[in-house]
mmCIF file with all atom_site columns, C-alpha atoms in Angstrom:
data_model
loop_
_atom_site.group_PDB
_atom_site.id
_atom_site.type_symbol
_atom_site.label_atom_id
_atom_site.label_alt_id
_atom_site.label_comp_id
_atom_site.label_asym_id
_atom_site.label_entity_id
_atom_site.label_seq_id
_atom_site.pdbx_PDB_ins_code
_atom_site.Cartn_x
_atom_site.Cartn_y
_atom_site.Cartn_z
_atom_site.occupancy
_atom_site.B_iso_or_equiv
_atom_site.pdbx_formal_charge
_atom_site.auth_seq_id
_atom_site.auth_comp_id
_atom_site.auth_asym_id
_atom_site.auth_atom_id
_atom_site.pdbx_PDB_model_num
ATOM 1   C CA . MET A 1 1   ? 21.479  -31.834 53.295 1.00 0.00 ? 1   MET A CA 1
ATOM 2   C CA . ARG A 1 2   ? 19.597  -30.332 50.280 1.00 0.00 ? 2   ARG A CA 1
ATOM 3   C CA . PRO A 1 3   ? 16.205  -28.795 50.671 1.00 0.00 ? 3   PRO A CA 1
ATOM 4   C CA . ALA A 1 4   ? 13.348  -30.839 49.005 1.00 0.00 ? 4   ALA A CA 1
ATOM 5   C CA . ALA A 1 5   ? 12.662  -29.932 45.327 1.00 0.00 ? 5   ALA A CA 1
ATOM 6   C CA . ARG A 1 6   ? 9.277   -28.484 44.822 1.00 0.00 ? 6   ARG A CA 1
ATOM 7   C CA . ASN A 1 7   ? 7.044   -30.170 42.644 1.00 0.00 ? 7   ASN A CA 1
ATOM 8   C CA . VAL A 1 8   ? 6.266   -27.296 40.090 1.00 0.00 ? 8   VAL A CA 1
ATOM 9   C CA . ILE A 1 9   ? 3.483   -27.497 37.389 1.00 0.00 ? 9   ILE A CA 1
ATOM 10  C CA . GLU A 1 10  ? 4.186   -25.781 34.094 1.00 0.00 ? 10  GLU A CA 1
ATOM 11  C CA . ILE A 1 11  ? 1.397   -23.674 32.512 1.00 0.00 ? 11  ILE A CA 1
ATOM 12  C CA . PHE A 1 12  ? 1.642   -22.191 29.030 1.00 0.00 ? 12  PHE A CA 1
ATOM 13  C CA . LEU A 1 13  ? -0.564  -19.217 28.266 1.00 0.00 ? 13  LEU A CA 1
ATOM 14  C CA . GLN A 1 14  ? -1.856  -18.662 24.880 1.00 0.00 ? 14  GLN A CA 1
ATOM 15  C CA . PRO A 1 15  ? -3.427  -15.333 23.778 1.00 0.00 ? 15  PRO A CA 1
ATOM 16  C CA . GLY A 1 16  ? -6.583  -14.573 25.843 1.00 0.00 ? 16  GLY A CA 1
ATOM 17  C CA . ASP A 1 17  ? -5.544  -17.047 28.842 1.00 0.00 ? 17  ASP A CA 1
ATOM 18  C CA . PHE A 1 18  ? -4.979  -16.160 32.326 1.00 0.00 ? 18  PHE A CA 1
ATOM 19  C CA . TYR A 1 19  ? -3.601  -18.452 35.220 1.00 0.00 ? 19  TYR A CA 1
ATOM 20  C CA . PHE A 1 20  ? -3.418  -18.006 38.977 1.00 0.00 ? 20  PHE A CA 1
ATOM 21  C CA . GLY A 1 21  ? -1.543  -20.355 41.063 1.00 0.00 ? 21  GLY A CA 1
ATOM 22  C CA . ASP A 1 22  ? 0.528   -21.048 44.192 1.00 0.00 ? 22  ASP A CA 1
ATOM 23  C CA . ARG A 1 23  ? 4.087   -21.438 44.870 1.00 0.00 ? 23  ARG A CA 1
ATOM 24  C CA . ASN A 1 24  ? 4.330   -24.628 43.010 1.00 0.00 ? 24  ASN A CA 1
ATOM 25  C CA . THR A 1 25  ? 3.483   -22.965 39.721 1.00 0.00 ? 25  THR A CA 1
ATOM 26  C CA . ARG A 1 26  ? 5.457   -21.741 36.799 1.00 0.00 ? 26  ARG A CA 1
ATOM 27  C CA . ILE A 1 27  ? 3.706   -19.930 33.927 1.00 0.00 ? 27  ILE A CA 1
ATOM 28  C CA . ARG A 1 28  ? 5.160   -19.441 30.511 1.00 0.00 ? 28  ARG A CA 1
ATOM 29  C CA . THR A 1 29  ? 3.990   -17.201 27.313 1.00 0.00 ? 29  THR A CA 1
ATOM 30  C CA . LEU A 1 30  ? 5.350   -15.894 24.320 1.00 0.00 ? 30  LEU A CA 1
ATOM 31  C CA . LEU A 1 31  ? 4.490   -12.175 23.253 1.00 0.00 ? 31  LEU A CA 1
ATOM 32  C CA . GLY A 1 32  ? 4.532   -9.808  20.378 1.00 0.00 ? 32  GLY A CA 1
ATOM 33  C CA . SER A 1 33  ? 2.287   -6.903  20.585 1.00 0.00 ? 33  SER A CA 1
ATOM 34  C CA . CYS A 1 34  ? 0.236   -8.549  23.355 1.00 0.00 ? 34  CYS A CA 1
ATOM 35  C CA . VAL A 1 35  ? 1.000   -7.721  26.786 1.00 0.00 ? 35  VAL A CA 1
ATOM 36  C CA . SER A 1 36  ? 1.368   -9.996  30.061 1.00 0.00 ? 36  SER A CA 1
ATOM 37  C CA . ILE A 1 37  ? 0.728   -8.748  33.532 1.00 0.00 ? 37  ILE A CA 1
ATOM 38  C CA . THR A 1 38  ? 1.888   -10.660 36.431 1.00 0.00 ? 38  THR A CA 1
ATOM 39  C CA . LEU A 1 39  ? 0.735   -10.416 39.990 1.00 0.00 ? 39  LEU A CA 1
ATOM 40  C CA . TRP A 1 40  ? 2.555   -11.931 43.056 1.00 0.00 ? 40  TRP A CA 1
ATOM 41  C CA . HIS A 1 41  ? 2.072   -11.658 46.693 1.00 0.00 ? 41  HIS A CA 1
ATOM 42  C CA . PRO A 1 42  ? 5.268   -12.232 48.499 1.00 0.00 ? 42  PRO A CA 1
ATOM 43  C CA . HIS A 1 43  ? 3.646   -13.614 51.757 1.00 0.00 ? 43  HIS A CA 1
ATOM 44  C CA . LEU A 1 44  ? 1.012   -15.597 50.551 1.00 0.00 ? 44  LEU A CA 1
ATOM 45  C CA . GLN A 1 45  ? 3.272   -16.830 47.758 1.00 0.00 ? 45  GLN A CA 1
ATOM 46  C CA . VAL A 1 46  ? 0.429   -16.901 45.128 1.00 0.00 ? 46  VAL A CA 1
ATOM 47  C CA . GLY A 1 47  ? 0.244   -15.026 41.728 1.00 0.00 ? 47  GLY A CA 1
ATOM 48  C CA . GLY A 1 48  ? -1.018  -15.096 38.210 1.00 0.00 ? 48  GLY A CA 1
ATOM 49  C CA . MET A 1 49  ? -0.355  -14.021 34.709 1.00 0.00 ? 49  MET A CA 1
ATOM 50  C CA . CYS A 1 50  ? -2.601  -12.726 31.997 1.00 0.00 ? 50  CYS A CA 1
ATOM 51  C CA . HIS A 1 51  ? -1.831  -12.580 28.205 1.00 0.00 ? 51  HIS A CA 1
ATOM 52  C CA . PHE A 1 52  ? -4.202  -10.085 26.503 1.00 0.00 ? 52  PHE A CA 1
ATOM 53  C CA . MET A 1 53  ? -4.364  -9.162  22.828 1.00 0.00 ? 53  MET A CA 1
ATOM 54  C CA . LEU A 1 54  ? -6.106  -5.738  22.579 1.00 0.00 ? 54  LEU A CA 1
ATOM 55  C CA . PRO A 1 55  ? -7.077  -2.863  25.161 1.00 0.00 ? 55  PRO A CA 1
ATOM 56  C CA . THR A 1 56  ? -10.939 -3.314  25.271 1.00 0.00 ? 56  THR A CA 1
ATOM 57  C CA . ARG A 1 57  ? -13.723 -5.078  23.420 1.00 0.00 ? 57  ARG A CA 1
ATOM 58  C CA . SER A 1 58  ? -15.817 -3.008  20.968 1.00 0.00 ? 58  SER A CA 1
ATOM 59  C CA . ALA A 1 59  ? -19.501 -2.482  21.916 1.00 0.00 ? 59  ALA A CA 1
ATOM 60  C CA . ARG A 1 60  ? -20.488 -4.965  19.274 1.00 0.00 ? 60  ARG A CA 1
ATOM 61  C CA . ALA A 1 61  ? -18.227 -7.660  20.215 1.00 0.00 ? 61  ALA A CA 1
ATOM 62  C CA . ARG A 1 62  ? -19.296 -7.091  23.814 1.00 0.00 ? 62  ARG A CA 1
ATOM 63  C CA . ALA A 1 63  ? -22.997 -7.631  22.849 1.00 0.00 ? 63  ALA A CA 1
ATOM 64  C CA . ARG A 1 64  ? -22.392 -10.877 21.183 1.00 0.00 ? 64  ARG A CA 1
ATOM 65  C CA . HIS A 1 65  ? -20.341 -12.223 24.330 1.00 0.00 ? 65  HIS A CA 1
ATOM 66  C CA . ASP A 1 66  ? -21.416 -11.029 27.622 1.00 0.00 ? 66  ASP A CA 1
ATOM 67  C CA . GLY A 1 67  ? -18.873 -12.925 29.875 1.00 0.00 ? 67  GLY A CA 1
ATOM 68  C CA . LEU A 1 68  ? -15.425 -11.786 30.511 1.00 0.00 ? 68  LEU A CA 1
ATOM 69  C CA . ASP A 1 69  ? -12.888 -12.385 27.615 1.00 0.00 ? 69  ASP A CA 1
ATOM 70  C CA . GLY A 1 70  ? -9.183  -12.529 28.558 1.00 0.00 ? 70  GLY A CA 1
ATOM 71  C CA . ARG A 1 71  ? -8.069  -11.382 25.230 1.00 0.00 ? 71  ARG A CA 1
ATOM 72  C CA . TYR A 1 72  ? -8.943  -7.734  26.294 1.00 0.00 ? 72  TYR A CA 1
ATOM 73  C CA . ALA A 1 73  ? -7.067  -5.901  28.876 1.00 0.00 ? 73  ALA A CA 1
ATOM 74  C CA . ASP A 1 74  ? -9.932  -4.729  30.788 1.00 0.00 ? 74  ASP A CA 1
ATOM 75  C CA . ASP A 1 75  ? -11.582 -8.157  31.117 1.00 0.00 ? 75  ASP A CA 1
ATOM 76  C CA . ALA A 1 76  ? -8.174  -10.011 31.710 1.00 0.00 ? 76  ALA A CA 1
ATOM 77  C CA . LEU A 1 77  ? -7.572  -7.690  34.750 1.00 0.00 ? 77  LEU A CA 1
ATOM 78  C CA . ALA A 1 78  ? -11.215 -8.332  36.070 1.00 0.00 ? 78  ALA A CA 1
ATOM 79  C CA . LEU A 1 79  ? -10.205 -12.150 35.924 1.00 0.00 ? 79  LEU A CA 1
ATOM 80  C CA . LEU A 1 80  ? -7.052  -11.652 37.781 1.00 0.00 ? 80  LEU A CA 1
ATOM 81  C CA . MET A 1 81  ? -8.937  -9.341  40.341 1.00 0.00 ? 81  MET A CA 1
ATOM 82  C CA . ARG A 1 82  ? -11.407 -12.284 40.792 1.00 0.00 ? 82  ARG A CA 1
ATOM 83  C CA . GLU A 1 83  ? -8.517  -14.477 42.096 1.00 0.00 ? 83  GLU A CA 1
ATOM 84  C CA . VAL A 1 84  ? -7.042  -11.556 44.281 1.00 0.00 ? 84  VAL A CA 1
ATOM 85  C CA . ARG A 1 85  ? -10.348 -11.476 45.824 1.00 0.00 ? 85  ARG A CA 1
ATOM 86  C CA . ALA A 1 86  ? -10.527 -15.311 46.311 1.00 0.00 ? 86  ALA A CA 1
ATOM 87  C CA . VAL A 1 87  ? -7.400  -15.183 48.382 1.00 0.00 ? 87  VAL A CA 1
ATOM 88  C CA . ARG A 1 88  ? -8.609  -12.317 50.479 1.00 0.00 ? 88  ARG A CA 1
ATOM 89  C CA . ALA A 1 89  ? -5.660  -9.916  49.702 1.00 0.00 ? 89  ALA A CA 1
ATOM 90  C CA . ARG A 1 90  ? -5.647  -6.171  48.737 1.00 0.00 ? 90  ARG A CA 1
ATOM 91  C CA . PRO A 1 91  ? -4.192  -5.258  45.477 1.00 0.00 ? 91  PRO A CA 1
ATOM 92  C CA . GLU A 1 92  ? -1.445  -2.959  47.039 1.00 0.00 ? 92  GLU A CA 1
ATOM 93  C CA . THR A 1 93  ? 0.013   -6.187  48.723 1.00 0.00 ? 93  THR A CA 1
ATOM 94  C CA . PHE A 1 94  ? 0.771   -7.724  45.368 1.00 0.00 ? 94  PHE A CA 1
ATOM 95  C CA . GLU A 1 95  ? 3.743   -6.784  43.175 1.00 0.00 ? 95  GLU A CA 1
ATOM 96  C CA . ALA A 1 96  ? 2.752   -6.094  39.325 1.00 0.00 ? 96  ALA A CA 1
ATOM 97  C CA . LYS A 1 97  ? 5.276   -6.352  36.405 1.00 0.00 ? 97  LYS A CA 1
ATOM 98  C CA . LEU A 1 98  ? 4.275   -5.618  32.730 1.00 0.00 ? 98  LEU A CA 1
ATOM 99  C CA . PHE A 1 99  ? 5.636   -7.187  29.688 1.00 0.00 ? 99  PHE A CA 1
ATOM 100 C CA . GLY A 1 100 ? 5.318   -7.185  26.009 1.00 0.00 ? 100 GLY A CA 1
ATOM 101 C CA . GLY A 1 101 ? 3.836   -4.534  23.787 1.00 0.00 ? 101 GLY A CA 1
ATOM 102 C CA . GLY A 1 102 ? 6.523   -4.889  21.111 1.00 0.00 ? 102 GLY A CA 1
ATOM 103 C CA . ARG A 1 103 ? 6.254   -3.605  17.521 1.00 0.00 ? 103 ARG A CA 1
ATOM 104 C CA . MET A 1 104 ? 6.216   -6.520  15.363 1.00 0.00 ? 104 MET A CA 1
ATOM 105 C CA . PHE A 1 105 ? 5.644   -4.785  12.005 1.00 0.00 ? 105 PHE A CA 1
ATOM 106 C CA . PRO A 1 106 ? 7.076   -1.371  10.638 1.00 0.00 ? 106 PRO A CA 1
ATOM 107 C CA . VAL A 1 107 ? 4.414   1.377   10.740 1.00 0.00 ? 107 VAL A CA 1
ATOM 108 C CA . ARG A 1 108 ? 4.603   3.226   7.497  1.00 0.00 ? 108 ARG A CA 1
ATOM 109 C CA . THR A 1 109 ? 2.137   6.166   7.449  1.00 0.00 ? 109 THR A CA 1
ATOM 110 C CA . ARG A 1 110 ? 2.575   9.852   7.249  1.00 0.00 ? 110 ARG A CA 1
ATOM 111 C CA . SER A 1 111 ? 0.125   10.793  10.082 1.00 0.00 ? 111 SER A CA 1
ATOM 112 C CA . ALA A 1 112 ? 1.333   10.536  13.497 1.00 0.00 ? 112 ALA A CA 1
ATOM 113 C CA . LYS A 1 113 ? -2.123  9.997   14.844 1.00 0.00 ? 113 LYS A CA 1
ATOM 114 C CA . HIS A 1 114 ? -2.721  7.115   12.448 1.00 0.00 ? 114 HIS A CA 1
ATOM 115 C CA . ALA A 1 115 ? 0.753   5.652   13.320 1.00 0.00 ? 115 ALA A CA 1
ATOM 116 C CA . ALA A 1 116 ? -0.486  5.604   17.158 1.00 0.00 ? 116 ALA A CA 1
ATOM 117 C CA . MET A 1 117 ? -3.615  4.046   16.387 1.00 0.00 ? 117 MET A CA 1
ATOM 118 C CA . LEU A 1 118 ? -1.824  1.348   14.374 1.00 0.00 ? 118 LEU A CA 1
ATOM 119 C CA . ASP A 1 119 ? 0.638   0.574   17.076 1.00 0.00 ? 119 ASP A CA 1
ATOM 120 C CA . VAL A 1 120 ? -1.451  -1.956  18.947 1.00 0.00 ? 120 VAL A CA 1
ATOM 121 C CA . GLY A 1 121 ? 1.600   -2.868  21.196 1.00 0.00 ? 121 GLY A CA 1
ATOM 122 C CA . GLN A 1 122 ? 1.813   0.864   22.670 1.00 0.00 ? 122 GLN A CA 1
ATOM 123 C CA . ARG A 1 123 ? -2.149  0.790   22.964 1.00 0.00 ? 123 ARG A CA 1
ATOM 124 C CA . ASN A 1 124 ? -1.834  -2.323  24.972 1.00 0.00 ? 124 ASN A CA 1
ATOM 125 C CA . ILE A 1 125 ? 0.928   -0.877  27.278 1.00 0.00 ? 125 ILE A CA 1
ATOM 126 C CA . ASP A 1 126 ? -1.048  2.268   27.977 1.00 0.00 ? 126 ASP A CA 1
ATOM 127 C CA . ALA A 1 127 ? -4.239  0.050   28.745 1.00 0.00 ? 127 ALA A CA 1
ATOM 128 C CA . ALA A 1 128 ? -2.216  -1.959  31.313 1.00 0.00 ? 128 ALA A CA 1
ATOM 129 C CA . ARG A 1 129 ? -0.521  0.692   32.993 1.00 0.00 ? 129 ARG A CA 1
ATOM 130 C CA . THR A 1 130 ? -3.970  2.627   33.329 1.00 0.00 ? 130 THR A CA 1
ATOM 131 C CA . LEU A 1 131 ? -5.770  -0.615  34.710 1.00 0.00 ? 131 LEU A CA 1
ATOM 132 C CA . VAL A 1 132 ? -3.107  -1.770  36.990 1.00 0.00 ? 132 VAL A CA 1
ATOM 133 C CA . GLY A 1 133 ? -3.113  1.638   38.536 1.00 0.00 ? 133 GLY A CA 1
ATOM 134 C CA . GLU A 1 134 ? -6.718  2.047   38.728 1.00 0.00 ? 134 GLU A CA 1
ATOM 135 C CA . HIS A 1 135 ? -6.886  -1.267  40.669 1.00 0.00 ? 135 HIS A CA 1
ATOM 136 C CA . GLY A 1 136 ? -4.421  -0.046  43.210 1.00 0.00 ? 136 GLY A CA 1
ATOM 137 C CA . PHE A 1 137 ? -1.329  -2.591  42.352 1.00 0.00 ? 137 PHE A CA 1
ATOM 138 C CA . ARG A 1 138 ? 2.128   -1.549  42.549 1.00 0.00 ? 138 ARG A CA 1
ATOM 139 C CA . VAL A 1 139 ? 4.333   -1.908  39.288 1.00 0.00 ? 139 VAL A CA 1
ATOM 140 C CA . ARG A 1 140 ? 7.764   -3.183  40.417 1.00 0.00 ? 140 ARG A CA 1
ATOM 141 C CA . ALA A 1 141 ? 9.326   -3.818  36.969 1.00 0.00 ? 141 ALA A CA 1
ATOM 142 C CA . SER A 1 142 ? 8.268   -3.490  33.198 1.00 0.00 ? 142 SER A CA 1
ATOM 143 C CA . HIS A 1 143 ? 9.834   -4.789  30.296 1.00 0.00 ? 143 HIS A CA 1
ATOM 144 C CA . VAL A 1 144 ? 7.605   -3.256  27.435 1.00 0.00 ? 144 VAL A CA 1
ATOM 145 C CA . ALA A 1 145 ? 7.886   -1.748  23.898 1.00 0.00 ? 145 ALA A CA 1
ATOM 146 C CA . GLY A 1 146 ? 10.767  -1.991  21.563 1.00 0.00 ? 146 GLY A CA 1
ATOM 147 C CA . GLU A 1 147 ? 10.892  -4.269  18.482 1.00 0.00 ? 147 GLU A CA 1
ATOM 148 C CA . GLY A 1 148 ? 10.109  -8.049  18.435 1.00 0.00 ? 148 GLY A CA 1
ATOM 149 C CA . HIS A 1 149 ? 8.919   -10.555 20.587 1.00 0.00 ? 149 HIS A CA 1
ATOM 150 C CA . ARG A 1 150 ? 9.458   -11.731 24.183 1.00 0.00 ? 150 ARG A CA 1
ATOM 151 C CA . SER A 1 151 ? 9.483   -15.074 25.999 1.00 0.00 ? 151 SER A CA 1
ATOM 152 C CA . LEU A 1 152 ? 8.375   -15.128 29.570 1.00 0.00 ? 152 LEU A CA 1
ATOM 153 C CA . ILE A 1 153 ? 8.927   -17.609 32.459 1.00 0.00 ? 153 ILE A CA 1
ATOM 154 C CA . PHE A 1 154 ? 6.965   -16.499 35.741 1.00 0.00 ? 154 PHE A CA 1
ATOM 155 C CA . ASP A 1 155 ? 7.974   -18.657 38.923 1.00 0.00 ? 155 ASP A CA 1
ATOM 156 C CA . VAL A 1 156 ? 4.894   -17.885 41.196 1.00 0.00 ? 156 VAL A CA 1
ATOM 157 C CA . GLY A 1 157 ? 6.972   -19.639 44.300 1.00 0.00 ? 157 GLY A CA 1
ATOM 158 C CA . THR A 1 158 ? 9.888   -16.876 44.276 1.00 0.00 ? 158 THR A CA 1
ATOM 159 C CA . GLY A 1 159 ? 8.135   -13.903 42.233 1.00 0.00 ? 159 GLY A CA 1
ATOM 160 C CA . GLU A 1 160 ? 10.834  -13.913 39.765 1.00 0.00 ? 160 GLU A CA 1
ATOM 161 C CA . VAL A 1 161 ? 10.291  -13.435 35.904 1.00 0.00 ? 161 VAL A CA 1
ATOM 162 C CA . TRP A 1 162 ? 12.752  -14.348 33.209 1.00 0.00 ? 162 TRP A CA 1
ATOM 163 C CA . VAL A 1 163 ? 12.495  -12.720 29.850 1.00 0.00 ? 163 VAL A CA 1
ATOM 164 C CA . ARG A 1 164 ? 14.061  -13.227 26.686 1.00 0.00 ? 164 ARG A CA 1
ATOM 165 C CA . HIS A 1 165 ? 13.619  -10.409 24.169 1.00 0.00 ? 165 HIS A CA 1
ATOM 166 C CA . GLY A 1 166 ? 14.158  -11.430 20.388 1.00 0.00 ? 166 GLY A CA 1
ATOM 167 C CA . SER A 1 167 ? 17.495  -13.230 20.367 1.00 0.00 ? 167 SER A CA 1
ATOM 168 C CA . ASP A 1 168 ? 18.648  -12.120 23.646 1.00 0.00 ? 168 ASP A CA 1
ATOM 169 C CA . THR A 1 169 ? 19.637  -14.539 26.183 1.00 0.00 ? 169 THR A CA 1
ATOM 170 C CA . ALA A 1 170 ? 17.134  -14.833 29.134 1.00 0.00 ? 170 ALA A CA 1
ATOM 171 C CA . SER A 1 171 ? 17.693  -12.479 32.110 1.00 0.00 ? 171 SER A CA 1
ATOM 172 C CA . ARG A 1 172 ? 15.913  -11.979 35.361 1.00 0.00 ? 172 ARG A CA 1
ATOM 173 C CA . VAL A 1 173 ? 13.755  -8.910  35.541 1.00 0.00 ? 173 VAL A CA 1
ATOM 174 C CA . GLU A 1 174 ? 14.587  -6.921  38.539 1.00 0.00 ? 174 GLU A CA 1
ATOM 175 C CA . PRO A 1 175 ? 12.321  -4.024  40.038 1.00 0.00 ? 175 PRO A CA 1
ATOM 176 C CA . MET A 1 176 ? 12.937  -0.493  38.577 1.00 0.00 ? 176 MET A CA 1
ATOM 177 C CA . ARG A 1 177 ? 13.165  2.413   40.746 1.00 0.00 ? 177 ARG A CA 1
ATOM 178 C CA . GLU A 1 178 ? 10.993  4.788   38.794 1.00 0.00 ? 178 GLU A CA 1
ATOM 179 C CA . GLU A 1 179 ? 8.071   2.318   38.856 1.00 0.00 ? 179 GLU A CA 1
ATOM 180 C CA . THR A 1 180 ? 7.903   1.417   42.554 1.00 0.00 ? 180 THR A CA 1
ATOM 181 C CA . GLU A 1 181 ? 4.875   3.513   43.457 1.00 0.00 ? 181 GLU A CA 1
ATOM 182 C CA . THR A 1 182 ? 1.358   2.952   42.867 1.00 0.00 ? 182 THR A CA 1
ATOM 183 C CA . LEU A 1 183 ? 0.539   4.486   39.365 1.00 0.00 ? 183 LEU A CA 1
#
């Protein structure tokens, strides 16, 4: 006898979106220099994903819009934290995974400082690592940086994330030993 099939809903995240769901949720997105953070609670079988574009809003942009805006790393993580608190779980009981931050265009400049400033993908990766660590999540795996785009599929029921980088075939992301401790 085969186990009953799950009735899975499919969610596609656009830049600035986030979603938090139960075991019957599969979340997809497409990333370039943007970054996604997935959070998964293995016992509760709940989790979520955000898709942010920039590390933080400027003071001017924050003054125009006082609510949380998922296009920015700090706000996207605040939105996910609302959901973590709603299920009455602690951040350290979730598994976090980081994706994206690809270089989409070559940076041509003589100044290393200017090149770093223009590397939006790396700035997004740095923001994700910092924020995840500050909130107490454990980073279990990451697939970040490099050239080109990524396509992600996150199965909240199992915590598995499949990633396709550029024209590579999809592969499951396994925990990386060097990132199992809290940042």
